[in-house]
Short mmCIF file of N, CA, C and O in Angstrom, two decimals:
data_model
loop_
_atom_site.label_atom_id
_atom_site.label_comp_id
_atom_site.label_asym_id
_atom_site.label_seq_id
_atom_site.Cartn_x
_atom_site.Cartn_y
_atom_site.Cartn_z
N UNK A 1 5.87 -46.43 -23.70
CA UNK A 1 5.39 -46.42 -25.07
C UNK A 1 4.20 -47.37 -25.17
O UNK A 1 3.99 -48.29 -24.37
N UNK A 2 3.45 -47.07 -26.23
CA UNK A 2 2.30 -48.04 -26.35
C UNK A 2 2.39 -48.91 -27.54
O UNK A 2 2.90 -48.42 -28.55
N UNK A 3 1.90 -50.31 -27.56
CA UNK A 3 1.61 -51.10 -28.53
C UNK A 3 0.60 -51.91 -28.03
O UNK A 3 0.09 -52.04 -26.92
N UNK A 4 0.32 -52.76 -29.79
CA UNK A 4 -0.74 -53.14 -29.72
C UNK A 4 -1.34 -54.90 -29.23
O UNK A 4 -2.11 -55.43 -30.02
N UNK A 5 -1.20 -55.16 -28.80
CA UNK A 5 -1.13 -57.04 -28.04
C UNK A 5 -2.60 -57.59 -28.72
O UNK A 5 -3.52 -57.33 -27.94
N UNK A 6 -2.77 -57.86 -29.20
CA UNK A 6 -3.97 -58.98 -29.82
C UNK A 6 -5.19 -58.27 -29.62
O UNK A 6 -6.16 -58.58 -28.92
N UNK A 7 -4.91 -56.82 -30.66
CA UNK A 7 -5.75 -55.31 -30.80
C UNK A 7 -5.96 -54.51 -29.22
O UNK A 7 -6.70 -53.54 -29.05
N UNK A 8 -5.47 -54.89 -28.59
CA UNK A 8 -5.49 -53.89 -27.28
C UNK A 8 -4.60 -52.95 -27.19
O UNK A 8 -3.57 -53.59 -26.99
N UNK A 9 -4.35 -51.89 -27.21
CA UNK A 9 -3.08 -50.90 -26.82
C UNK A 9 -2.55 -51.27 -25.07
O UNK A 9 -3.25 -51.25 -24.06
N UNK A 10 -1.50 -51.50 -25.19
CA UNK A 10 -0.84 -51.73 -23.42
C UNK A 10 0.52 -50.86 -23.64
O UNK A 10 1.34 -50.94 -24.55
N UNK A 11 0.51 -50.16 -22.72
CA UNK A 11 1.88 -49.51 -21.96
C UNK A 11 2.95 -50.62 -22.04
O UNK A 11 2.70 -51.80 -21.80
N UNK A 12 4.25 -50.13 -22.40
CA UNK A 12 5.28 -51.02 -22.42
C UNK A 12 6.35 -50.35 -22.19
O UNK A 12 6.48 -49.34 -22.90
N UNK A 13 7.70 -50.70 -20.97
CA UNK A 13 9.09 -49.90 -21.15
C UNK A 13 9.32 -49.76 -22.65
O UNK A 13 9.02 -50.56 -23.54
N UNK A 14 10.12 -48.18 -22.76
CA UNK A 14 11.07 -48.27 -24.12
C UNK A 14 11.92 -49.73 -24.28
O UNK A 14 12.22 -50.31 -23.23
N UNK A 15 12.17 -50.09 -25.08
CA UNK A 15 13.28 -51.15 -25.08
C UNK A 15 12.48 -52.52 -24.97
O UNK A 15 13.11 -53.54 -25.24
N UNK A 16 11.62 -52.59 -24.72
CA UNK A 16 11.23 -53.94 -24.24
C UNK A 16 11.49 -54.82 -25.50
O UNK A 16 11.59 -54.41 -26.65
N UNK A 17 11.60 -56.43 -24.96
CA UNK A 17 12.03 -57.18 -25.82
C UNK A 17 10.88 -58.00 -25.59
O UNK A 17 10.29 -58.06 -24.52
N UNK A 18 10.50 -58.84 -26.94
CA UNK A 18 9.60 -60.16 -26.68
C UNK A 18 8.94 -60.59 -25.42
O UNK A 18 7.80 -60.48 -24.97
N UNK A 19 10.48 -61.34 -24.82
CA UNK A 19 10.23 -62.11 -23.82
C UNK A 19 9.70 -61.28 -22.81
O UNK A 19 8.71 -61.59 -22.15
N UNK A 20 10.64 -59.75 -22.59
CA UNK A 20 9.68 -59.16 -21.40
C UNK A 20 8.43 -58.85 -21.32
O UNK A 20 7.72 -58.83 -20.31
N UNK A 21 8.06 -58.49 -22.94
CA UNK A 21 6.47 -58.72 -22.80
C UNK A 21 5.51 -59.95 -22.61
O UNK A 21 4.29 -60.06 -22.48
N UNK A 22 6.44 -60.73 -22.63
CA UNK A 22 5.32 -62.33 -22.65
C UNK A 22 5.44 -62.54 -21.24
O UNK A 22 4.63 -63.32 -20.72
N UNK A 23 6.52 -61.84 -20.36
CA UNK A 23 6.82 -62.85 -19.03
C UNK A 23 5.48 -61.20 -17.81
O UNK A 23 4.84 -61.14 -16.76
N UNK A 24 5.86 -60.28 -19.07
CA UNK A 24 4.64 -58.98 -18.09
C UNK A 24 3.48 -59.84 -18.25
O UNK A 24 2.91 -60.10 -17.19
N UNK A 25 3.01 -60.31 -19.23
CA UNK A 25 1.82 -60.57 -19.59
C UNK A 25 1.44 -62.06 -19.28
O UNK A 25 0.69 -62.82 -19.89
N UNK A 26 2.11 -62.22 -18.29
CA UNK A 26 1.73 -63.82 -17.52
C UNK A 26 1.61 -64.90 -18.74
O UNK A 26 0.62 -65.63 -18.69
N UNK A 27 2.37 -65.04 -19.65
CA UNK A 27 2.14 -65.89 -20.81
C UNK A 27 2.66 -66.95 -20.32
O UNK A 27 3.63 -66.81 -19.57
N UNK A 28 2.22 -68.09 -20.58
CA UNK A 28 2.67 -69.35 -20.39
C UNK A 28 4.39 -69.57 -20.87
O UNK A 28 4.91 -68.70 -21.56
N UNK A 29 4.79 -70.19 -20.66
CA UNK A 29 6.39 -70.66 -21.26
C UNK A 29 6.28 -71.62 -22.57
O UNK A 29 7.14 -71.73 -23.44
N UNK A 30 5.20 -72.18 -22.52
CA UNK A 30 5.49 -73.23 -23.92
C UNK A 30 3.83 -73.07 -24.79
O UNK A 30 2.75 -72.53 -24.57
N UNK A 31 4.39 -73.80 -25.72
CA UNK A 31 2.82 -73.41 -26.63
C UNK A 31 2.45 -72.30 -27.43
O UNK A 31 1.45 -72.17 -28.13
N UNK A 32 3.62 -71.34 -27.18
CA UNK A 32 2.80 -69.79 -27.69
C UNK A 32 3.56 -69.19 -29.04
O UNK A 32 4.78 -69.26 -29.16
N UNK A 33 2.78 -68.64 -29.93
CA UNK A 33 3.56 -68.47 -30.95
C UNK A 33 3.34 -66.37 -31.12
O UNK A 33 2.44 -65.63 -30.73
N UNK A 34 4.05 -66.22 -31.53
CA UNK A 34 4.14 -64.52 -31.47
C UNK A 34 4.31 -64.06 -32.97
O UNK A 34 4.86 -64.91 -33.67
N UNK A 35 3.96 -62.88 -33.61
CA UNK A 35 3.76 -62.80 -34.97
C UNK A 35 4.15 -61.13 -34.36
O UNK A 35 3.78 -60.89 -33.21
N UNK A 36 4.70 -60.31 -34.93
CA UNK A 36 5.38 -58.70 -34.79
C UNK A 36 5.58 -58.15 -36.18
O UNK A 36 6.52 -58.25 -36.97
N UNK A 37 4.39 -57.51 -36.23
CA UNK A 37 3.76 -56.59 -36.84
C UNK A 37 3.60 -57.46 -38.60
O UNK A 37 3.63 -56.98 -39.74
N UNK A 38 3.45 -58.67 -38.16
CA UNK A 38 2.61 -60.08 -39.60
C UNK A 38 4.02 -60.49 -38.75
O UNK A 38 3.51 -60.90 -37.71
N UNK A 39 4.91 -60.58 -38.64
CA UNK A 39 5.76 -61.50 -39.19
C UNK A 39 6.50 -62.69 -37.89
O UNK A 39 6.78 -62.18 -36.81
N UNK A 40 6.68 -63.73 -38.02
CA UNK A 40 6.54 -64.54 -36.50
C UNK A 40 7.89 -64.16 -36.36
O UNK A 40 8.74 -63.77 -37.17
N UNK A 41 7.91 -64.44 -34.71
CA UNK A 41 9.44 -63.92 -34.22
C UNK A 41 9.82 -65.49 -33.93
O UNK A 41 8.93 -66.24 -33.54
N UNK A 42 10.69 -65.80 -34.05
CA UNK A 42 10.93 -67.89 -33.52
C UNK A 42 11.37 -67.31 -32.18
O UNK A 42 12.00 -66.31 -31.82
N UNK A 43 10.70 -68.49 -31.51
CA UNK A 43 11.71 -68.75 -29.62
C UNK A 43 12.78 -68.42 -29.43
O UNK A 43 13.08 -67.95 -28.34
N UNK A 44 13.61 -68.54 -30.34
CA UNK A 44 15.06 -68.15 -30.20
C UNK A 44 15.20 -66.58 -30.20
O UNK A 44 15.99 -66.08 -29.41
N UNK A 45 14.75 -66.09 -30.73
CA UNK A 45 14.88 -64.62 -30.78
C UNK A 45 13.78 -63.89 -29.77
O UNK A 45 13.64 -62.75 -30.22
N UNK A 46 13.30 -63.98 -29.09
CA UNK A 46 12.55 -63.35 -27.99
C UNK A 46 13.13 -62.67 -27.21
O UNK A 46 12.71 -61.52 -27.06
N UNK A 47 14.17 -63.05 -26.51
CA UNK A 47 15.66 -62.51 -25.89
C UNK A 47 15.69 -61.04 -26.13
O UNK A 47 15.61 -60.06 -25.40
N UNK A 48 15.85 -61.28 -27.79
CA UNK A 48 16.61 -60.13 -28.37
C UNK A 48 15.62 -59.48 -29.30
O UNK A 48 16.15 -58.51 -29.84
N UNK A 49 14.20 -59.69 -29.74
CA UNK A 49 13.43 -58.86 -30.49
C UNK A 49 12.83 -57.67 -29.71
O UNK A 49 12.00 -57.89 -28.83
N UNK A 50 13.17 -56.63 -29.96
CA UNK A 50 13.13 -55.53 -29.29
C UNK A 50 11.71 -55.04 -29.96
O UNK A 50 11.63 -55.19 -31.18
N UNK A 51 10.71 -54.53 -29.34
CA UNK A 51 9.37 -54.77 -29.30
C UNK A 51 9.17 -52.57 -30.22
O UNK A 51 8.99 -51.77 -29.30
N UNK A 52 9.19 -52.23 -30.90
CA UNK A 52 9.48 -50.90 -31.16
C UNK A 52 7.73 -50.02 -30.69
O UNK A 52 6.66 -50.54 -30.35
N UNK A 53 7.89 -49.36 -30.77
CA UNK A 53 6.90 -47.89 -29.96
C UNK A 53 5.38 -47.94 -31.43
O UNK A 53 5.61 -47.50 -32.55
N UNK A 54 4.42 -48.34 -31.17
CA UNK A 54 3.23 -48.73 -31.88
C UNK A 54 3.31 -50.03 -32.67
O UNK A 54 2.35 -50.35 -33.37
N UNK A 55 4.35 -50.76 -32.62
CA UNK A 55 4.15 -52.32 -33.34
C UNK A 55 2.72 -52.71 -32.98
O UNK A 55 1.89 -52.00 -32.41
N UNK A 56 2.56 -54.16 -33.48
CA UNK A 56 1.30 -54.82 -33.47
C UNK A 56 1.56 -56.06 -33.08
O UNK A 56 1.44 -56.75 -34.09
N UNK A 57 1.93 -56.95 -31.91
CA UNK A 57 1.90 -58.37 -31.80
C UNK A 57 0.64 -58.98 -32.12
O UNK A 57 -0.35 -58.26 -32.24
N UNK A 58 0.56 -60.24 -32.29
CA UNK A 58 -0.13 -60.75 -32.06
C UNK A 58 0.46 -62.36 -31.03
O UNK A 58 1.34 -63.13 -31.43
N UNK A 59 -0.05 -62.46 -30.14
CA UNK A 59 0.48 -63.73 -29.53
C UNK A 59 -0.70 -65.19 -29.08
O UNK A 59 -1.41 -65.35 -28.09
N UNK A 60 -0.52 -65.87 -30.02
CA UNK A 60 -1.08 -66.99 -29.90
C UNK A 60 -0.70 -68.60 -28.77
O UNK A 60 0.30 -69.32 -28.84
N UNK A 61 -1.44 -68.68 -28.18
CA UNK A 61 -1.49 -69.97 -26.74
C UNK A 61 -2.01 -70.96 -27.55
O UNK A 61 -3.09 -70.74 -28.11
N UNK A 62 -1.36 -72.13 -27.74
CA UNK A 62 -2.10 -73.83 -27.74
C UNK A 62 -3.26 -74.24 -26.91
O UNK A 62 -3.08 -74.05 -25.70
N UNK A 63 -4.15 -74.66 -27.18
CA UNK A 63 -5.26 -74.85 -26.00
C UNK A 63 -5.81 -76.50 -26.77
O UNK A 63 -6.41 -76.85 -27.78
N UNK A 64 -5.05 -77.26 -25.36
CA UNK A 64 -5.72 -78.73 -25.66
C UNK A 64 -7.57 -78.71 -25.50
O UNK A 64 -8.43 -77.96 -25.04
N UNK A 65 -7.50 -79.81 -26.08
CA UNK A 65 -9.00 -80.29 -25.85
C UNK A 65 -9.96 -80.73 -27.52
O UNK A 65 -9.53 -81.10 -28.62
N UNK A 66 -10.95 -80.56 -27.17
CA UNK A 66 -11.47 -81.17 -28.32
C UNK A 66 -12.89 -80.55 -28.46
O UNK A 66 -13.62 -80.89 -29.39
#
């Protein structure tokens, strides 16, 4: 199925959850905040937010510096 990652369309298993998309998509482990379709998913639920067939993530990385 396809959805949309920070306006890109990417191929994704049926079923996929959060985390499997953050861990396909080489995402860092800390720092990152995820928003599914407006609405943020918390860390705790990544596990279990099941990612549905044209949603819209958006996933945001912390970037130190100045």
């Amino acid at each position: 199925m396809q959805v949309q990652v920070n306006g890109s369309w990417r191929d994704v298993p049926d079923g996929a959850t959060v985390a499997q998309l953050l861990a396909a998509l080489g995402t860092p482990g800390r720092g990152v905040a995820v928003a599914l379709d407006g609405v943020v998913v918390r860390r705790g639920d990544w596990e279990t937010a099941e990612v549905p067939r044209g949603a819209s993530l958006e996933i945001l990385t912390a970037v130190q510096g100045g």
